[in-house]
Short mmCIF file of C-alpha atoms and ligand atoms in Angstrom, two decimals:
data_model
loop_
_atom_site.label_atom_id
_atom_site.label_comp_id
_atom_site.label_asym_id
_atom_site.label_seq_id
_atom_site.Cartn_x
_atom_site.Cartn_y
_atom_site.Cartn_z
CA UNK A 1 0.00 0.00 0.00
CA UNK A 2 1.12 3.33 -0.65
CA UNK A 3 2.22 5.72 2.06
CA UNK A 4 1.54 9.12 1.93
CA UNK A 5 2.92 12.18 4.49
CA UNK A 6 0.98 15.07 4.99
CA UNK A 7 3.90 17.21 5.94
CA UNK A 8 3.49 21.03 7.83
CA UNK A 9 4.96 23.77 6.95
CA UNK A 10 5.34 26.07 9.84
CA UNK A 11 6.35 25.16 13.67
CA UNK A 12 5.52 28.82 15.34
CA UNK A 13 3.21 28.76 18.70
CA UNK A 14 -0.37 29.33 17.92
CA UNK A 15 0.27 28.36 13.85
CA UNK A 16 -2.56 27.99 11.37
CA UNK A 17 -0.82 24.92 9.80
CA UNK A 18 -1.84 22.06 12.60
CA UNK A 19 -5.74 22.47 11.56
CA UNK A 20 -5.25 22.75 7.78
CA UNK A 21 -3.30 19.80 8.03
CA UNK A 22 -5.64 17.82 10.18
CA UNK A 23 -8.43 18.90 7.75
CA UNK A 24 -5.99 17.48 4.85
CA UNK A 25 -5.54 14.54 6.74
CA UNK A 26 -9.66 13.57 7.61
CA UNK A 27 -10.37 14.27 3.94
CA UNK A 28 -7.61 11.73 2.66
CA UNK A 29 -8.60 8.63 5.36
CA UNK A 30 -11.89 8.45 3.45
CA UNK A 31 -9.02 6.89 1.19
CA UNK A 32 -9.19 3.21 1.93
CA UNK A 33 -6.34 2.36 -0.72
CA UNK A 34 -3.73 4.26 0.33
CA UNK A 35 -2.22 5.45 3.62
CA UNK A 36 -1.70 8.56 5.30
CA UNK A 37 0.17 10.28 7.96
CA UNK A 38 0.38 13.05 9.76
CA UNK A 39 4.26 14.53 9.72
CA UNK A 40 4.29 17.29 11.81
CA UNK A 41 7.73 18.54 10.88
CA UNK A 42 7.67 20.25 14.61
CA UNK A 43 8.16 16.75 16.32
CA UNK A 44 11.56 16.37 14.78
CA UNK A 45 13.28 18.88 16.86
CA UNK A 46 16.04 19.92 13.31
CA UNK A 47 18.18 22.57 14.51
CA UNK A 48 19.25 25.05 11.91
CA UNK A 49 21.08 22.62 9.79
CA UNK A 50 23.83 21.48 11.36
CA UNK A 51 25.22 18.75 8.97
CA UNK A 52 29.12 19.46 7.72
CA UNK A 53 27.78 17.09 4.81
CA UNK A 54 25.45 18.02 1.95
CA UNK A 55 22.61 15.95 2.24
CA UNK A 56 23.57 14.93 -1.44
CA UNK A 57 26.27 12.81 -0.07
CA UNK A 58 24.50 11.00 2.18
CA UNK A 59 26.24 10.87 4.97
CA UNK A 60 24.07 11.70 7.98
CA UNK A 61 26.03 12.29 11.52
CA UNK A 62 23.37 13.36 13.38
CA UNK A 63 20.86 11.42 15.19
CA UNK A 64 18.07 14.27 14.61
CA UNK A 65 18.57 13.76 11.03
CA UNK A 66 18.70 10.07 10.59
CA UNK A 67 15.43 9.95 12.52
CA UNK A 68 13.99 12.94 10.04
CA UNK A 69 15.64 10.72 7.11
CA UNK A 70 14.15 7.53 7.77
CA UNK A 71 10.68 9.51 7.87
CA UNK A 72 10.68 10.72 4.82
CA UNK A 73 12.31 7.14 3.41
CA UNK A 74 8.95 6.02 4.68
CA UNK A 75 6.62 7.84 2.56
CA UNK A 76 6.03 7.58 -1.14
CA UNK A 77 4.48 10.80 -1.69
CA UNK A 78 4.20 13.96 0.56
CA UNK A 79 1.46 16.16 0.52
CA UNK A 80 3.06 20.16 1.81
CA UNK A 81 0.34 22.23 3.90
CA UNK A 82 2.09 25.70 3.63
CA UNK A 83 1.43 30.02 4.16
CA UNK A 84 2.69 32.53 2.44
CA UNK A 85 6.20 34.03 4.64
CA UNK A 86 7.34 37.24 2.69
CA UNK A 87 6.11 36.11 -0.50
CA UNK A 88 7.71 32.53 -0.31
CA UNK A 89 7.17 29.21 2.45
CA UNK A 90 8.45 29.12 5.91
CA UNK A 91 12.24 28.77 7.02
CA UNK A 92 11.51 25.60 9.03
CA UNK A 93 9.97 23.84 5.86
CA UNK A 94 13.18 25.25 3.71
CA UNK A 95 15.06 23.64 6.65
CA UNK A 96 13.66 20.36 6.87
CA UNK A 97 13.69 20.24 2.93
CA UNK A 98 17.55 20.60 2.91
CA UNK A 99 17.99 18.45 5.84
CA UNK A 100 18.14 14.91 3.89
CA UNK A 101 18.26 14.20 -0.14
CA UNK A 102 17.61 10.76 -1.71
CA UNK A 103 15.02 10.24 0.92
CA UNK A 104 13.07 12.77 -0.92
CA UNK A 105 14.18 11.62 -4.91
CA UNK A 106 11.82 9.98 -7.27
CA UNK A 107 8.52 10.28 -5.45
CA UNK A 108 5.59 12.55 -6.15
CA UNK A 109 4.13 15.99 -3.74
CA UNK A 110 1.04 17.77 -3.92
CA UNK A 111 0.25 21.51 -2.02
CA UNK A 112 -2.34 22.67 -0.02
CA UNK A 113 -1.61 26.79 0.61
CA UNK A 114 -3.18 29.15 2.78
CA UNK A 115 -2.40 32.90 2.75
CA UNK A 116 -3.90 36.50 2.07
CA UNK A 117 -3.38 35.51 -1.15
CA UNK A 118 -3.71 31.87 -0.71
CA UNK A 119 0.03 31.17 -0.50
CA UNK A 120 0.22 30.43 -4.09
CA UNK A 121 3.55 32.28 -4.18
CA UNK A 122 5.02 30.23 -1.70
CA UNK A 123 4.02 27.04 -3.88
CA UNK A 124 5.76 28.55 -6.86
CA UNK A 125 8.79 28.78 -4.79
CA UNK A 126 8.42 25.21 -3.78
CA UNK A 127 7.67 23.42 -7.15
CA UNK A 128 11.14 25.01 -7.42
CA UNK A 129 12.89 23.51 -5.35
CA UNK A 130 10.77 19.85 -5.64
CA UNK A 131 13.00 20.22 -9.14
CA UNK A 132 16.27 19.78 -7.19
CA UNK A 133 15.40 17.13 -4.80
CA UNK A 134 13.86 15.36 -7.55
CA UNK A 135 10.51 15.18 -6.67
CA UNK A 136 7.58 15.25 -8.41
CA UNK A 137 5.19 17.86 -8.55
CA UNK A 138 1.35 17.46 -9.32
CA UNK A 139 -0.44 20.79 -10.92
CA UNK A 140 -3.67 20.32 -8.61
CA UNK A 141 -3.38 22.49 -5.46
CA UNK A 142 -5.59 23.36 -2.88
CA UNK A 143 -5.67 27.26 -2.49
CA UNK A 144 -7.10 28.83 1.22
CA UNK A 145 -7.59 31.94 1.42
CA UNK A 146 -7.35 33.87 4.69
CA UNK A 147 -10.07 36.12 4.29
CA UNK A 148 -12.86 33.55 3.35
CA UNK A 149 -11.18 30.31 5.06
CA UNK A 150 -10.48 31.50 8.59
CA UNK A 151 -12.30 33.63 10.71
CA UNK A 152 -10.29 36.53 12.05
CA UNK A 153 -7.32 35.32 10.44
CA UNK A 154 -6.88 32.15 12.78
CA UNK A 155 -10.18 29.87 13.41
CA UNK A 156 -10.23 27.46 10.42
CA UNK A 157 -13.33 27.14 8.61
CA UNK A 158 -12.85 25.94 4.75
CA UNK A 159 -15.61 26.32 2.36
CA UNK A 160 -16.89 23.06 1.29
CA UNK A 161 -15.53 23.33 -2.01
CA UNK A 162 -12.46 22.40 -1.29
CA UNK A 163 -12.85 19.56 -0.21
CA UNK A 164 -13.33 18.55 -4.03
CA UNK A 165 -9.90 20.46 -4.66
CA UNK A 166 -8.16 18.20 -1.92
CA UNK A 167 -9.78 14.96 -3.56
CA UNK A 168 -8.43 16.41 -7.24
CA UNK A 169 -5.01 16.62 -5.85
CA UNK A 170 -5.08 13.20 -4.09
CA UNK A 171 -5.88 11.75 -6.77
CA UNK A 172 -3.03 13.25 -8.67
CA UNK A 173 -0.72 12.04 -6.45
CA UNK A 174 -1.26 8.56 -5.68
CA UNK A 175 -1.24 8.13 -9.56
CA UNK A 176 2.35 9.52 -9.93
CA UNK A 177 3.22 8.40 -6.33
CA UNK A 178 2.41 4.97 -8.09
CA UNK A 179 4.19 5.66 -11.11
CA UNK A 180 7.50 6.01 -9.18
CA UNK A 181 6.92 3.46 -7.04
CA UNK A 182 8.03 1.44 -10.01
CA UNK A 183 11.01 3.49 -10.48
CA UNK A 184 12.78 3.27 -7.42
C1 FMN B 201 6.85 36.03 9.06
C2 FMN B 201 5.49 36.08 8.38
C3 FMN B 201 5.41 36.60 7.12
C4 FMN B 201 4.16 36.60 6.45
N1 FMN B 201 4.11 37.02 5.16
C5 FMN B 201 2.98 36.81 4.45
C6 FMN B 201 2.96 37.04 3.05
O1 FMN B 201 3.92 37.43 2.44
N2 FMN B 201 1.81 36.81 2.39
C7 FMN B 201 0.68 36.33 3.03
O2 FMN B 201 -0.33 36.09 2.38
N3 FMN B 201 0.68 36.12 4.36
C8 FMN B 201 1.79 36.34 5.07
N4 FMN B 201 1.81 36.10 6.42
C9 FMN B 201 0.57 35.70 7.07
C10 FMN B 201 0.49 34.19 7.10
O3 FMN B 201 0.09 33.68 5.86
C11 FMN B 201 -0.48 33.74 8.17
O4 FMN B 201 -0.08 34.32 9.42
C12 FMN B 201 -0.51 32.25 8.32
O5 FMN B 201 -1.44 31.87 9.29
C13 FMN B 201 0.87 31.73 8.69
O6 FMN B 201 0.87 30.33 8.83
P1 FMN B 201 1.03 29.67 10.29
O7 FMN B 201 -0.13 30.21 11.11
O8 FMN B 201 0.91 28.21 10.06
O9 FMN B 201 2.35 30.09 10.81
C14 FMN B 201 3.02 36.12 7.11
C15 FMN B 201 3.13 35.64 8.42
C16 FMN B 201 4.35 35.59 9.05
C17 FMN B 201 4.43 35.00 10.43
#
């Protein structure tokens, strides 16, 4: 069965991204086929990166990162609940992306975004950098806005739409998740 992470993208006190991703996460179990887990990059403790190693080389010294590493070796496909920081995603994510590299390779991701202006910039940053690790990205996102999906900027409430935008996405990437199952 295929596993699939649904990974956050922020770790500050009182964040947004817990209850996006838990919404992410109740749409996909209806999902008997494949499976899905919460990866709440938060419980992984990564300090600023602190490997003398690229990741590239693959040669992990830290026990913070092999535990991160063999997370992510897990999953077949990664689903990224992000906001918009300055225009792009959040330093932790950007963090945790560098952290480990052929962990990530030949597997497939999918976005959710939230922001004033639903955090597509901050996706358009990412697809960037899914390049690099060799990942693949699907073109159906799920786009929040803060204005009309939160009330006062921080109590969760998604129109029911997107719950059809979520399902679009999935479905996107357990195909290519799939797909590159083979590969590897
Ligand atoms: C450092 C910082 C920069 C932000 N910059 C943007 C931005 O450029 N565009 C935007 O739409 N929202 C921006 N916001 C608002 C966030 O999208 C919003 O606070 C969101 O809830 C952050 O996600 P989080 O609650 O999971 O941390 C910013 C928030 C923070 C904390």
């Amino acid at each position: 069965m295929l596993k699939i992470g649904i990974i956050t993208g922020t770790t500050r006190p009182g964040r947004n991204n817990i209850a996006v991703a838990n919404w992410v996460k109740e749409i996909a179990d209806q999902r008997k086929d494949v499976s899905f887990e919460l990866v709440d990059i938060l419980d992984y403790e990564l300090p600023l990166l602190d490997e003398a190693i690229p990741a590239s080389m693959g040669q992990y010294m830290n026990d913070h990162t092999k535990k991160w590493a063999s997370k992510v070796a897990e999953l077949d496909g990664f689903v990224f609940v992000t906001p918009e920081y300055n225009h792009s995603f959040s330093p932790s994510l950007k963090n945790a992306l560098d952290y480990v590299y052929a962990e990530w390779n030949n597997k497939a991701a999918g976005f959710v975004s939230y922001g004033s202006a639903g955090g597509v910039r901050a996706v358009e940053q990412l697809r960037q950098i899914m390049a690099e690790l060799q990942v693949a990205d699907v073109r159906a996102q799920v786009i929040l806005s803060l204005f009309t999906d939160f009330e006062n900027f921080s109590v969760f409430k998604p129109d029911a739409r997107h719950e059809n935008n979520v399902n679009a996405m999935l479905d996107q990437l357990i195909a290519w998740s799939g797909a590159l199952k083979t590969l590897r």
